[in-house]
Amino acid sequence: MTAGEPELLGHWEGEPVRVWEEVWAVPGLEVWSTIGSTNDRARELASEGAPAHITVVAEEQTTGRGRKGRLWSSPPGLGLWMSTVLRPPAPEGRSLVPILVGLAVCRAAESVAGVECALKWPNDVLVGERKVAGVLCEATGGAVVAGIGVNVAQRTEDFPPELRDGAVSLETVREGVVSRAGLAGALTGELRALFDRPTLRLEGRVADEVGRRDALRDREVVVDGELVGRARGIDPGGRLVVQAAEGIRHVVAGSVRVRTGGRGSLVGEG
Ligand code: BTN
C-alpha cells in the first residue's frame, strides 16, 4: 500500500477530533491520516512552546522510529501510534520518563483491554514474553516527547517476518476488539496522573508497582552484549540494577537481552 499525503483528520474513530480532545482533557490533539513520525511532529510542537500533554496521533507512520534508529512498523489502522509532549519539572526527573510512560501504557492496556502487561526496562511493554508496545522518549529543549507505539489489531502475519516470534497485539491476547480511542484516552489520563506531580525519584506506590511489573527481575541478563548478571530491580533513579560478578551495577541506558538457559532471549534486545 502506498501512503497518501499527510492530512489532518477532522474525525477519528467515529467522533470529531475536538470531541476526543475534550474527553481526554488534553490541551491540543492532532490526528493525521499519514505522517512520517508522530515524534517529529510532537517535537515541532514542543519547540514552538506547546504545553504538556499536547498529543499527536497518526493512522499510519511512514518512517516510524524505534530505539537505536530501528524502523517501527506502523501500518494503517492496526495500532496506536501516538506522541505526547511532557514537561518534566527538572532534568533529574527525565531519566524516569521512559519507565513511567511504560507504566502508563500497562495501566491503560489493562483498564481498556483487560490484558495484564509487564515492563521490560527501559522501554518495552510485554504480554508474557512478547512485546505489545514500545516507548521512544526524545528530549527537546525543556520538553520530552514520549512516543508510544501499541500493537492493537495485528494478526501474526501483519508483523514483519523478523518480529513475528517476539511481537503480539492486544486483540490477539484479548480475542476481541480493542478501541484505539479508548486506549489513547486511558493513556493520556494515566500520563497526567503520573506526570502532573513532580516525580524526581521512583518511590512509594509507583515504585512498588514498577517492581511488581518488572519482567527482568531475578533473570539473568546481558546488557549491551557485555555486562552479564542478574537483574535486581529498578532503582529510585530509574536505573536497572544488575548483580554482576564484578559487583552491583546501576545501568543508566542500554539494550537488555535475557539469558534463558544459555539460549534464546526475551523479545530480543530492547
Ligand atoms: C521501541 O520499542 O523501539 C520504541 C518504539 C516507539 C514507536 C512509537 S510509534 C509513535 C512514535 N512515533 C515514532 O516514530 N516512534 C514512536
PDB file of C-alpha atoms and ligand atoms in Angstrom:
ATOM      1  CA  MET A   1       0.000   0.000   0.000  1.00  0.00           C
ATOM      2  CA  THR A   2       1.297   3.470  -0.834  1.00  0.00           C
ATOM      3  CA  ALA A   3       0.870   6.070   1.829  1.00  0.00           C
ATOM      4  CA  GLY A   4      -1.171   9.124   0.869  1.00  0.00           C
ATOM      5  CA  GLU A   5      -0.383  12.761   1.555  1.00  0.00           C
ATOM      6  CA  PRO A   6      -0.308  13.777   5.208  1.00  0.00           C
ATOM      7  CA  GLU A   7      -3.725  15.121   6.084  1.00  0.00           C
ATOM      8  CA  LEU A   8      -5.051  16.398   9.391  1.00  0.00           C
ATOM      9  CA  LEU A   9      -8.238  14.497  10.145  1.00  0.00           C
ATOM     10  CA  GLY A  10     -11.344  16.199  11.497  1.00  0.00           C
ATOM     11  CA  HIS A  11     -12.852  12.876  12.595  1.00  0.00           C
ATOM     12  CA  TRP A  12     -11.259   9.807  14.088  1.00  0.00           C
ATOM     13  CA  GLU A  13     -12.746   6.578  15.375  1.00  0.00           C
ATOM     14  CA  GLY A  14     -16.300   7.791  14.790  1.00  0.00           C
ATOM     15  CA  GLU A  15     -16.087  11.163  16.554  1.00  0.00           C
ATOM     16  CA  PRO A  16     -14.815  14.661  15.765  1.00  0.00           C
ATOM     17  CA  VAL A  17     -11.208  15.005  16.894  1.00  0.00           C
ATOM     18  CA  ARG A  18     -12.290  18.011  19.026  1.00  0.00           C
ATOM     19  CA  VAL A  19     -14.556  15.663  20.994  1.00  0.00           C
ATOM     20  CA  TRP A  20     -11.632  13.354  21.777  1.00  0.00           C
ATOM     21  CA  GLU A  21      -9.571  16.392  22.765  1.00  0.00           C
ATOM     22  CA  GLU A  22     -12.237  17.387  25.244  1.00  0.00           C
ATOM     23  CA  VAL A  23     -12.991  13.896  26.541  1.00  0.00           C
ATOM     24  CA  TRP A  24      -9.305  13.152  27.064  1.00  0.00           C
ATOM     25  CA  ALA A  25      -8.796  16.633  28.580  1.00  0.00           C
ATOM     26  CA  VAL A  26      -5.641  17.333  26.561  1.00  0.00           C
ATOM     27  CA  PRO A  27      -4.686  20.919  25.631  1.00  0.00           C
ATOM     28  CA  GLY A  28      -4.428  20.012  21.946  1.00  0.00           C
ATOM     29  CA  LEU A  29      -4.816  16.971  19.711  1.00  0.00           C
ATOM     30  CA  GLU A  30      -3.768  16.387  16.121  1.00  0.00           C
ATOM     31  CA  VAL A  31      -4.793  13.220  14.294  1.00  0.00           C
ATOM     32  CA  TRP A  32      -3.022  12.611  10.980  1.00  0.00           C
ATOM     33  CA  SER A  33      -4.009  10.192   8.238  1.00  0.00           C
ATOM     34  CA  THR A  34      -0.370   9.534   7.395  1.00  0.00           C
ATOM     35  CA  ILE A  35       2.757  11.103   8.798  1.00  0.00           C
ATOM     36  CA  GLY A  36       6.483  10.332   8.822  1.00  0.00           C
ATOM     37  CA  SER A  37       6.694  10.075  12.596  1.00  0.00           C
ATOM     38  CA  THR A  38       4.374  11.433  15.284  1.00  0.00           C
ATOM     39  CA  ASN A  39       7.507  12.076  17.378  1.00  0.00           C
ATOM     40  CA  ASP A  40       8.808  14.513  14.750  1.00  0.00           C
ATOM     41  CA  ARG A  41       5.524  16.425  14.721  1.00  0.00           C
ATOM     42  CA  ALA A  42       5.359  16.498  18.541  1.00  0.00           C
ATOM     43  CA  ARG A  43       8.955  17.773  18.650  1.00  0.00           C
ATOM     44  CA  GLU A  44       7.981  20.606  16.320  1.00  0.00           C
ATOM     45  CA  LEU A  45       5.051  21.476  18.560  1.00  0.00           C
ATOM     46  CA  ALA A  46       7.272  21.311  21.669  1.00  0.00           C
ATOM     47  CA  SER A  47       9.829  23.646  20.100  1.00  0.00           C
ATOM     48  CA  GLU A  48       7.014  26.114  19.371  1.00  0.00           C
ATOM     49  CA  GLY A  49       6.215  26.083  23.116  1.00  0.00           C
ATOM     50  CA  ALA A  50       3.311  23.612  23.164  1.00  0.00           C
ATOM     51  CA  PRO A  51       2.075  22.859  26.687  1.00  0.00           C
ATOM     52  CA  ALA A  52       2.456  19.487  28.375  1.00  0.00           C
ATOM     53  CA  HIS A  53       0.109  16.727  27.175  1.00  0.00           C
ATOM     54  CA  ILE A  54      -0.438  18.073  23.674  1.00  0.00           C
ATOM     55  CA  THR A  55      -0.858  14.871  21.692  1.00  0.00           C
ATOM     56  CA  VAL A  56      -0.283  13.726  18.110  1.00  0.00           C
ATOM     57  CA  VAL A  57      -1.822  10.524  16.747  1.00  0.00           C
ATOM     58  CA  ALA A  58      -1.498   9.005  13.271  1.00  0.00           C
ATOM     59  CA  GLU A  59      -3.389   6.280  11.478  1.00  0.00           C
ATOM     60  CA  GLU A  60      -0.132   5.346   9.781  1.00  0.00           C
ATOM     61  CA  GLN A  61       3.542   6.320  10.035  1.00  0.00           C
ATOM     62  CA  THR A  62       5.807   6.003   7.022  1.00  0.00           C
ATOM     63  CA  THR A  63       9.070   6.384   8.955  1.00  0.00           C
ATOM     64  CA  GLY A  64       8.026   5.412  12.480  1.00  0.00           C
ATOM     65  CA  ARG A  65      11.144   5.269  14.673  1.00  0.00           C
ATOM     66  CA  GLY A  66      12.077   2.725  17.275  1.00  0.00           C
ATOM     67  CA  ARG A  67      15.056   2.836  19.593  1.00  0.00           C
ATOM     68  CA  LYS A  68      18.560   2.680  18.166  1.00  0.00           C
ATOM     69  CA  GLY A  69      17.439   4.053  14.805  1.00  0.00           C
ATOM     70  CA  ARG A  70      15.312   0.999  14.060  1.00  0.00           C
ATOM     71  CA  LEU A  71      12.209   1.361  11.909  1.00  0.00           C
ATOM     72  CA  TRP A  72       8.943   0.919  13.839  1.00  0.00           C
ATOM     73  CA  SER A  73       6.345  -0.885  11.768  1.00  0.00           C
ATOM     74  CA  SER A  74       3.242   1.351  11.860  1.00  0.00           C
ATOM     75  CA  PRO A  75       0.669   0.074   9.360  1.00  0.00           C
ATOM     76  CA  PRO A  76      -2.614   1.957   8.904  1.00  0.00           C
ATOM     77  CA  GLY A  77      -5.309   1.318  11.464  1.00  0.00           C
ATOM     78  CA  LEU A  78      -3.641  -1.584  13.280  1.00  0.00           C
ATOM     79  CA  GLY A  79      -2.006   0.178  16.163  1.00  0.00           C
ATOM     80  CA  LEU A  80      -1.974   3.249  18.319  1.00  0.00           C
ATOM     81  CA  TRP A  81       0.848   5.470  17.069  1.00  0.00           C
ATOM     82  CA  MET A  82       0.944   8.423  19.401  1.00  0.00           C
ATOM     83  CA  SER A  83       3.302  11.066  20.797  1.00  0.00           C
ATOM     84  CA  THR A  84       2.734  13.361  23.744  1.00  0.00           C
ATOM     85  CA  VAL A  85       4.718  16.372  24.883  1.00  0.00           C
ATOM     86  CA  LEU A  86       5.776  16.061  28.521  1.00  0.00           C
ATOM     87  CA  ARG A  87       7.433  18.768  30.561  1.00  0.00           C
ATOM     88  CA  PRO A  88       9.210  17.075  33.490  1.00  0.00           C
ATOM     89  CA  PRO A  89       9.814  19.610  36.236  1.00  0.00           C
ATOM     90  CA  ALA A  90      13.587  19.203  36.435  1.00  0.00           C
ATOM     91  CA  PRO A  91      16.343  17.491  34.432  1.00  0.00           C
ATOM     92  CA  GLU A  92      16.798  14.974  37.301  1.00  0.00           C
ATOM     93  CA  GLY A  93      13.311  13.655  36.605  1.00  0.00           C
ATOM     94  CA  ARG A  94      13.998  12.921  32.954  1.00  0.00           C
ATOM     95  CA  SER A  95      15.642   9.543  33.447  1.00  0.00           C
ATOM     96  CA  LEU A  96      12.357   8.289  34.916  1.00  0.00           C
ATOM     97  CA  VAL A  97      10.257   9.287  31.932  1.00  0.00           C
ATOM     98  CA  PRO A  98      10.567   6.079  29.827  1.00  0.00           C
ATOM     99  CA  ILE A  99       9.684   3.765  32.697  1.00  0.00           C
ATOM    100  CA  LEU A 100       6.765   5.946  33.826  1.00  0.00           C
ATOM    101  CA  VAL A 101       5.425   6.134  30.269  1.00  0.00           C
ATOM    102  CA  GLY A 102       5.713   2.336  30.079  1.00  0.00           C
ATOM    103  CA  LEU A 103       3.785   2.126  33.330  1.00  0.00           C
ATOM    104  CA  ALA A 104       1.052   4.358  31.886  1.00  0.00           C
ATOM    105  CA  VAL A 105       0.814   2.019  28.870  1.00  0.00           C
ATOM    106  CA  CYS A 106       0.498  -1.041  31.148  1.00  0.00           C
ATOM    107  CA  ARG A 107      -2.268   0.572  33.177  1.00  0.00           C
ATOM    108  CA  ALA A 108      -4.168   1.744  30.079  1.00  0.00           C
ATOM    109  CA  ALA A 109      -3.918  -1.647  28.345  1.00  0.00           C
ATOM    110  CA  GLU A 110      -5.211  -3.347  31.458  1.00  0.00           C
ATOM    111  CA  SER A 111      -8.106  -0.996  32.033  1.00  0.00           C
ATOM    112  CA  VAL A 112      -9.252  -0.896  28.403  1.00  0.00           C
ATOM    113  CA  ALA A 113      -8.345  -4.361  27.100  1.00  0.00           C
ATOM    114  CA  GLY A 114      -8.113  -6.351  30.325  1.00  0.00           C
ATOM    115  CA  VAL A 115      -4.651  -7.516  29.298  1.00  0.00           C
ATOM    116  CA  GLU A 116      -2.020  -7.815  32.010  1.00  0.00           C
ATOM    117  CA  CYS A 117       1.264  -6.180  30.994  1.00  0.00           C
ATOM    118  CA  ALA A 118       4.833  -6.102  32.281  1.00  0.00           C
ATOM    119  CA  LEU A 119       7.714  -3.670  31.865  1.00  0.00           C
ATOM    120  CA  LYS A 120      10.975  -4.691  30.275  1.00  0.00           C
ATOM    121  CA  TRP A 121      13.449  -1.985  31.231  1.00  0.00           C
ATOM    122  CA  PRO A 122      13.961   0.535  29.786  1.00  0.00           C
ATOM    123  CA  ASN A 123      11.129   0.957  27.325  1.00  0.00           C
ATOM    124  CA  ASP A 124       9.247  -2.187  26.345  1.00  0.00           C
ATOM    125  CA  VAL A 125       5.809  -3.330  27.402  1.00  0.00           C
ATOM    126  CA  LEU A 126       5.298  -7.068  27.307  1.00  0.00           C
ATOM    127  CA  VAL A 127       2.468  -9.533  27.483  1.00  0.00           C
ATOM    128  CA  GLY A 128       4.097 -12.708  28.703  1.00  0.00           C
ATOM    129  CA  GLU A 129       7.367 -12.847  26.778  1.00  0.00           C
ATOM    130  CA  ARG A 130       6.163 -10.851  23.773  1.00  0.00           C
ATOM    131  CA  LYS A 131       6.329  -7.134  23.042  1.00  0.00           C
ATOM    132  CA  VAL A 132       2.986  -5.389  22.783  1.00  0.00           C
ATOM    133  CA  ALA A 133       4.225  -1.786  22.935  1.00  0.00           C
ATOM    134  CA  GLY A 134       7.378   0.303  22.761  1.00  0.00           C
ATOM    135  CA  VAL A 135       8.235   3.736  24.062  1.00  0.00           C
ATOM    136  CA  LEU A 136      10.674   6.184  22.482  1.00  0.00           C
ATOM    137  CA  CYS A 137      11.401   9.285  24.558  1.00  0.00           C
ATOM    138  CA  GLU A 138      13.269  12.151  22.942  1.00  0.00           C
ATOM    139  CA  ALA A 139      14.369  15.274  24.803  1.00  0.00           C
ATOM    140  CA  THR A 140      13.932  18.567  23.005  1.00  0.00           C
ATOM    141  CA  GLY A 141      14.617  21.864  24.746  1.00  0.00           C
ATOM    142  CA  GLY A 142      12.882  21.728  28.126  1.00  0.00           C
ATOM    143  CA  ALA A 143      10.431  19.083  26.967  1.00  0.00           C
ATOM    144  CA  VAL A 144      10.458  15.341  26.452  1.00  0.00           C
ATOM    145  CA  VAL A 145       8.431  13.850  23.629  1.00  0.00           C
ATOM    146  CA  ALA A 146       7.053  10.468  24.624  1.00  0.00           C
ATOM    147  CA  GLY A 147       6.422   8.358  21.537  1.00  0.00           C
ATOM    148  CA  ILE A 148       4.247   5.342  22.161  1.00  0.00           C
ATOM    149  CA  GLY A 149       3.545   2.521  19.736  1.00  0.00           C
ATOM    150  CA  VAL A 150       0.955  -0.026  20.835  1.00  0.00           C
ATOM    151  CA  ASN A 151       0.190  -3.088  18.739  1.00  0.00           C
ATOM    152  CA  VAL A 152      -3.575  -3.202  18.839  1.00  0.00           C
ATOM    153  CA  ALA A 153      -5.073  -5.228  15.996  1.00  0.00           C
ATOM    154  CA  GLN A 154      -2.246  -7.000  14.140  1.00  0.00           C
ATOM    155  CA  ARG A 155      -2.528 -10.702  13.454  1.00  0.00           C
ATOM    156  CA  THR A 156       0.779 -12.557  13.425  1.00  0.00           C
ATOM    157  CA  GLU A 157       1.074 -12.236   9.645  1.00  0.00           C
ATOM    158  CA  ASP A 158       0.694  -8.434   9.859  1.00  0.00           C
ATOM    159  CA  PHE A 159       4.054  -8.121  11.626  1.00  0.00           C
ATOM    160  CA  PRO A 160       7.275  -8.074   9.597  1.00  0.00           C
ATOM    161  CA  PRO A 161       8.624 -11.689   9.481  1.00  0.00           C
ATOM    162  CA  GLU A 162      11.559 -10.937  11.774  1.00  0.00           C
ATOM    163  CA  LEU A 163       9.198  -9.682  14.516  1.00  0.00           C
ATOM    164  CA  ARG A 164       6.601 -12.442  14.407  1.00  0.00           C
ATOM    165  CA  ASP A 165       8.083 -14.525  17.222  1.00  0.00           C
ATOM    166  CA  GLY A 166       8.565 -11.612  19.578  1.00  0.00           C
ATOM    167  CA  ALA A 167       5.586  -9.332  18.945  1.00  0.00           C
ATOM    168  CA  VAL A 168       1.920  -9.571  19.829  1.00  0.00           C
ATOM    169  CA  SER A 169      -1.156  -7.348  19.663  1.00  0.00           C
ATOM    170  CA  LEU A 170      -3.760  -6.608  22.322  1.00  0.00           C
ATOM    171  CA  GLU A 171      -6.563  -8.019  20.194  1.00  0.00           C
ATOM    172  CA  THR A 172      -4.747 -11.329  19.754  1.00  0.00           C
ATOM    173  CA  VAL A 173      -4.394 -11.697  23.501  1.00  0.00           C
ATOM    174  CA  ARG A 174      -7.839 -10.473  24.346  1.00  0.00           C
ATOM    175  CA  GLU A 175      -9.509 -12.307  21.462  1.00  0.00           C
ATOM    176  CA  GLY A 176     -11.771  -9.331  20.831  1.00  0.00           C
ATOM    177  CA  VAL A 177     -11.868  -5.776  19.571  1.00  0.00           C
ATOM    178  CA  VAL A 178      -9.915  -3.106  21.438  1.00  0.00           C
ATOM    179  CA  SER A 179     -10.838   0.556  20.939  1.00  0.00           C
ATOM    180  CA  ARG A 180      -7.829   2.645  19.951  1.00  0.00           C
ATOM    181  CA  ALA A 181      -9.623   5.807  21.048  1.00  0.00           C
ATOM    182  CA  GLY A 182     -10.439   4.209  24.408  1.00  0.00           C
ATOM    183  CA  LEU A 183      -6.831   3.173  24.780  1.00  0.00           C
ATOM    184  CA  ALA A 184      -5.490   6.623  23.844  1.00  0.00           C
ATOM    185  CA  GLY A 185      -7.899   8.272  26.280  1.00  0.00           C
ATOM    186  CA  ALA A 186      -6.877   5.968  29.136  1.00  0.00           C
ATOM    187  CA  LEU A 187      -3.243   6.539  28.263  1.00  0.00           C
ATOM    188  CA  THR A 188      -3.463  10.340  28.288  1.00  0.00           C
ATOM    189  CA  GLY A 189      -5.239  10.091  31.667  1.00  0.00           C
ATOM    190  CA  GLU A 190      -2.513   7.860  33.123  1.00  0.00           C
ATOM    191  CA  LEU A 191       0.199  10.182  31.768  1.00  0.00           C
ATOM    192  CA  ARG A 192      -1.455  13.103  33.508  1.00  0.00           C
ATOM    193  CA  ALA A 193      -1.738  11.148  36.760  1.00  0.00           C
ATOM    194  CA  LEU A 194       1.940  10.185  36.640  1.00  0.00           C
ATOM    195  CA  PHE A 195       3.446  13.451  35.393  1.00  0.00           C
ATOM    196  CA  ASP A 196       1.377  16.229  36.868  1.00  0.00           C
ATOM    197  CA  ARG A 197       3.092  15.812  40.215  1.00  0.00           C
ATOM    198  CA  PRO A 198       6.848  16.392  40.098  1.00  0.00           C
ATOM    199  CA  THR A 199       8.485  12.959  40.268  1.00  0.00           C
ATOM    200  CA  LEU A 200      12.220  13.053  40.805  1.00  0.00           C
ATOM    201  CA  ARG A 201      12.590   9.555  42.242  1.00  0.00           C
ATOM    202  CA  LEU A 202      10.704   6.289  41.962  1.00  0.00           C
ATOM    203  CA  GLU A 203       9.226   5.761  45.375  1.00  0.00           C
ATOM    204  CA  GLY A 204       6.133   4.698  47.275  1.00  0.00           C
ATOM    205  CA  ARG A 205       3.266   3.060  45.427  1.00  0.00           C
ATOM    206  CA  VAL A 206       4.625   3.848  41.976  1.00  0.00           C
ATOM    207  CA  ALA A 207       7.950   2.171  42.820  1.00  0.00           C
ATOM    208  CA  ASP A 208       6.069  -0.855  44.188  1.00  0.00           C
ATOM    209  CA  GLU A 209       4.015  -1.115  41.009  1.00  0.00           C
ATOM    210  CA  VAL A 210       7.100  -0.831  38.801  1.00  0.00           C
ATOM    211  CA  GLY A 211       8.686  -3.592  40.887  1.00  0.00           C
ATOM    212  CA  ARG A 212       5.634  -5.838  40.519  1.00  0.00           C
ATOM    213  CA  ARG A 213       5.611  -5.343  36.769  1.00  0.00           C
ATOM    214  CA  ASP A 214       9.363  -5.762  36.261  1.00  0.00           C
ATOM    215  CA  ALA A 215       9.738  -8.554  33.672  1.00  0.00           C
ATOM    216  CA  LEU A 216      13.517  -8.731  34.175  1.00  0.00           C
ATOM    217  CA  ARG A 217      13.589  -9.143  37.922  1.00  0.00           C
ATOM    218  CA  ASP A 218      15.847 -12.001  39.039  1.00  0.00           C
ATOM    219  CA  ARG A 219      16.514 -13.074  35.484  1.00  0.00           C
ATOM    220  CA  GLU A 220      19.963 -13.434  34.044  1.00  0.00           C
ATOM    221  CA  VAL A 221      20.577 -10.590  31.623  1.00  0.00           C
ATOM    222  CA  VAL A 222      23.165  -9.338  29.203  1.00  0.00           C
ATOM    223  CA  VAL A 223      23.348  -5.563  28.836  1.00  0.00           C
ATOM    224  CA  ASP A 224      24.746  -4.160  25.603  1.00  0.00           C
ATOM    225  CA  GLY A 225      26.236  -7.567  24.826  1.00  0.00           C
ATOM    226  CA  GLU A 226      28.821  -7.267  27.576  1.00  0.00           C
ATOM    227  CA  LEU A 227      27.600  -6.829  31.151  1.00  0.00           C
ATOM    228  CA  VAL A 228      26.291 -10.185  32.372  1.00  0.00           C
ATOM    229  CA  GLY A 229      24.485 -10.599  35.658  1.00  0.00           C
ATOM    230  CA  ARG A 230      21.193 -10.990  37.443  1.00  0.00           C
ATOM    231  CA  ALA A 231      18.644  -8.161  37.226  1.00  0.00           C
ATOM    232  CA  ARG A 232      17.741  -6.977  40.726  1.00  0.00           C
ATOM    233  CA  GLY A 233      15.106  -4.362  40.024  1.00  0.00           C
ATOM    234  CA  ILE A 234      14.943  -0.701  39.066  1.00  0.00           C
ATOM    235  CA  ASP A 235      16.447   1.829  41.465  1.00  0.00           C
ATOM    236  CA  PRO A 236      14.839   5.130  42.556  1.00  0.00           C
ATOM    237  CA  GLY A 237      16.648   6.914  39.710  1.00  0.00           C
ATOM    238  CA  GLY A 238      15.095   4.603  37.119  1.00  0.00           C
ATOM    239  CA  ARG A 239      18.353   2.685  36.547  1.00  0.00           C
ATOM    240  CA  LEU A 240      18.486  -1.088  36.106  1.00  0.00           C
ATOM    241  CA  VAL A 241      20.260  -2.808  38.988  1.00  0.00           C
ATOM    242  CA  VAL A 242      22.425  -5.710  37.834  1.00  0.00           C
ATOM    243  CA  GLN A 243      24.234  -8.030  40.177  1.00  0.00           C
ATOM    244  CA  ALA A 244      27.324  -8.927  38.167  1.00  0.00           C
ATOM    245  CA  ALA A 245      30.467 -10.892  39.052  1.00  0.00           C
ATOM    246  CA  GLU A 246      32.245  -7.519  39.403  1.00  0.00           C
ATOM    247  CA  GLY A 247      29.632  -6.264  41.890  1.00  0.00           C
ATOM    248  CA  ILE A 248      26.343  -4.345  41.767  1.00  0.00           C
ATOM    249  CA  ARG A 249      25.956  -2.103  38.705  1.00  0.00           C
ATOM    250  CA  HIS A 250      23.341   0.605  38.149  1.00  0.00           C
ATOM    251  CA  VAL A 251      22.774   0.826  34.401  1.00  0.00           C
ATOM    252  CA  VAL A 252      21.637   4.207  33.081  1.00  0.00           C
ATOM    253  CA  ALA A 253      20.899   3.159  29.494  1.00  0.00           C
ATOM    254  CA  GLY A 254      21.354   0.094  27.358  1.00  0.00           C
ATOM    255  CA  SER A 255      19.855  -2.821  25.483  1.00  0.00           C
ATOM    256  CA  VAL A 256      18.980  -5.856  27.545  1.00  0.00           C
ATOM    257  CA  ARG A 257      18.719  -9.472  26.497  1.00  0.00           C
ATOM    258  CA  VAL A 258      17.533 -12.186  28.840  1.00  0.00           C
ATOM    259  CA  ARG A 259      19.565 -15.372  29.003  1.00  0.00           C
ATOM    260  CA  THR A 260      17.249 -18.326  29.162  1.00  0.00           C
ATOM    261  CA  GLY A 261      19.352 -21.384  29.961  1.00  0.00           C
ATOM    262  CA  GLY A 262      22.083 -20.073  27.702  1.00  0.00           C
ATOM    263  CA  ARG A 263      19.692 -19.989  24.734  1.00  0.00           C
ATOM    264  CA  GLY A 264      17.090 -17.596  23.327  1.00  0.00           C
ATOM    265  CA  SER A 265      16.029 -14.248  24.622  1.00  0.00           C
ATOM    266  CA  LEU A 266      13.033 -12.311  25.847  1.00  0.00           C
ATOM    267  CA  VAL A 267      11.857 -10.325  22.810  1.00  0.00           C
ATOM    268  CA  GLY A 268      15.416  -9.710  21.726  1.00  0.00           C
ATOM    269  CA  GLU A 269      17.198  -6.551  22.760  1.00  0.00           C
ATOM    270  CA  GLY A 270      15.118  -3.524  23.514  1.00  0.00           C
TER     271      GLY A 270
HETATM  272  C1  BTN B   1      10.854   0.896  20.505  1.00  0.00           C
HETATM  273  O1  BTN B   1      10.381  -0.038  21.153  1.00  0.00           O
HETATM  274  O2  BTN B   1      11.888   0.764  19.843  1.00  0.00           O
HETATM  275  C2  BTN B   1      10.152   2.230  20.568  1.00  0.00           C
HETATM  276  C3  BTN B   1       9.045   2.310  19.563  1.00  0.00           C
HETATM  277  C4  BTN B   1       8.294   3.613  19.598  1.00  0.00           C
HETATM  278  C5  BTN B   1       7.299   3.737  18.465  1.00  0.00           C
HETATM  279  C6  BTN B   1       6.432   4.950  18.581  1.00  0.00           C
HETATM  280  S1  BTN B   1       5.069   4.933  17.466  1.00  0.00           S
HETATM  281  C7  BTN B   1       4.704   6.591  17.831  1.00  0.00           C
HETATM  282  C8  BTN B   1       6.025   7.323  17.974  1.00  0.00           C
HETATM  283  N1  BTN B   1       6.489   7.798  16.696  1.00  0.00           N
HETATM  284  C9  BTN B   1       7.630   7.210  16.315  1.00  0.00           C
HETATM  285  O3  BTN B   1       8.230   7.445  15.247  1.00  0.00           O
HETATM  286  N2  BTN B   1       8.001   6.320  17.225  1.00  0.00           N
HETATM  287  C10 BTN B   1       7.102   6.296  18.361  1.00  0.00           C
END
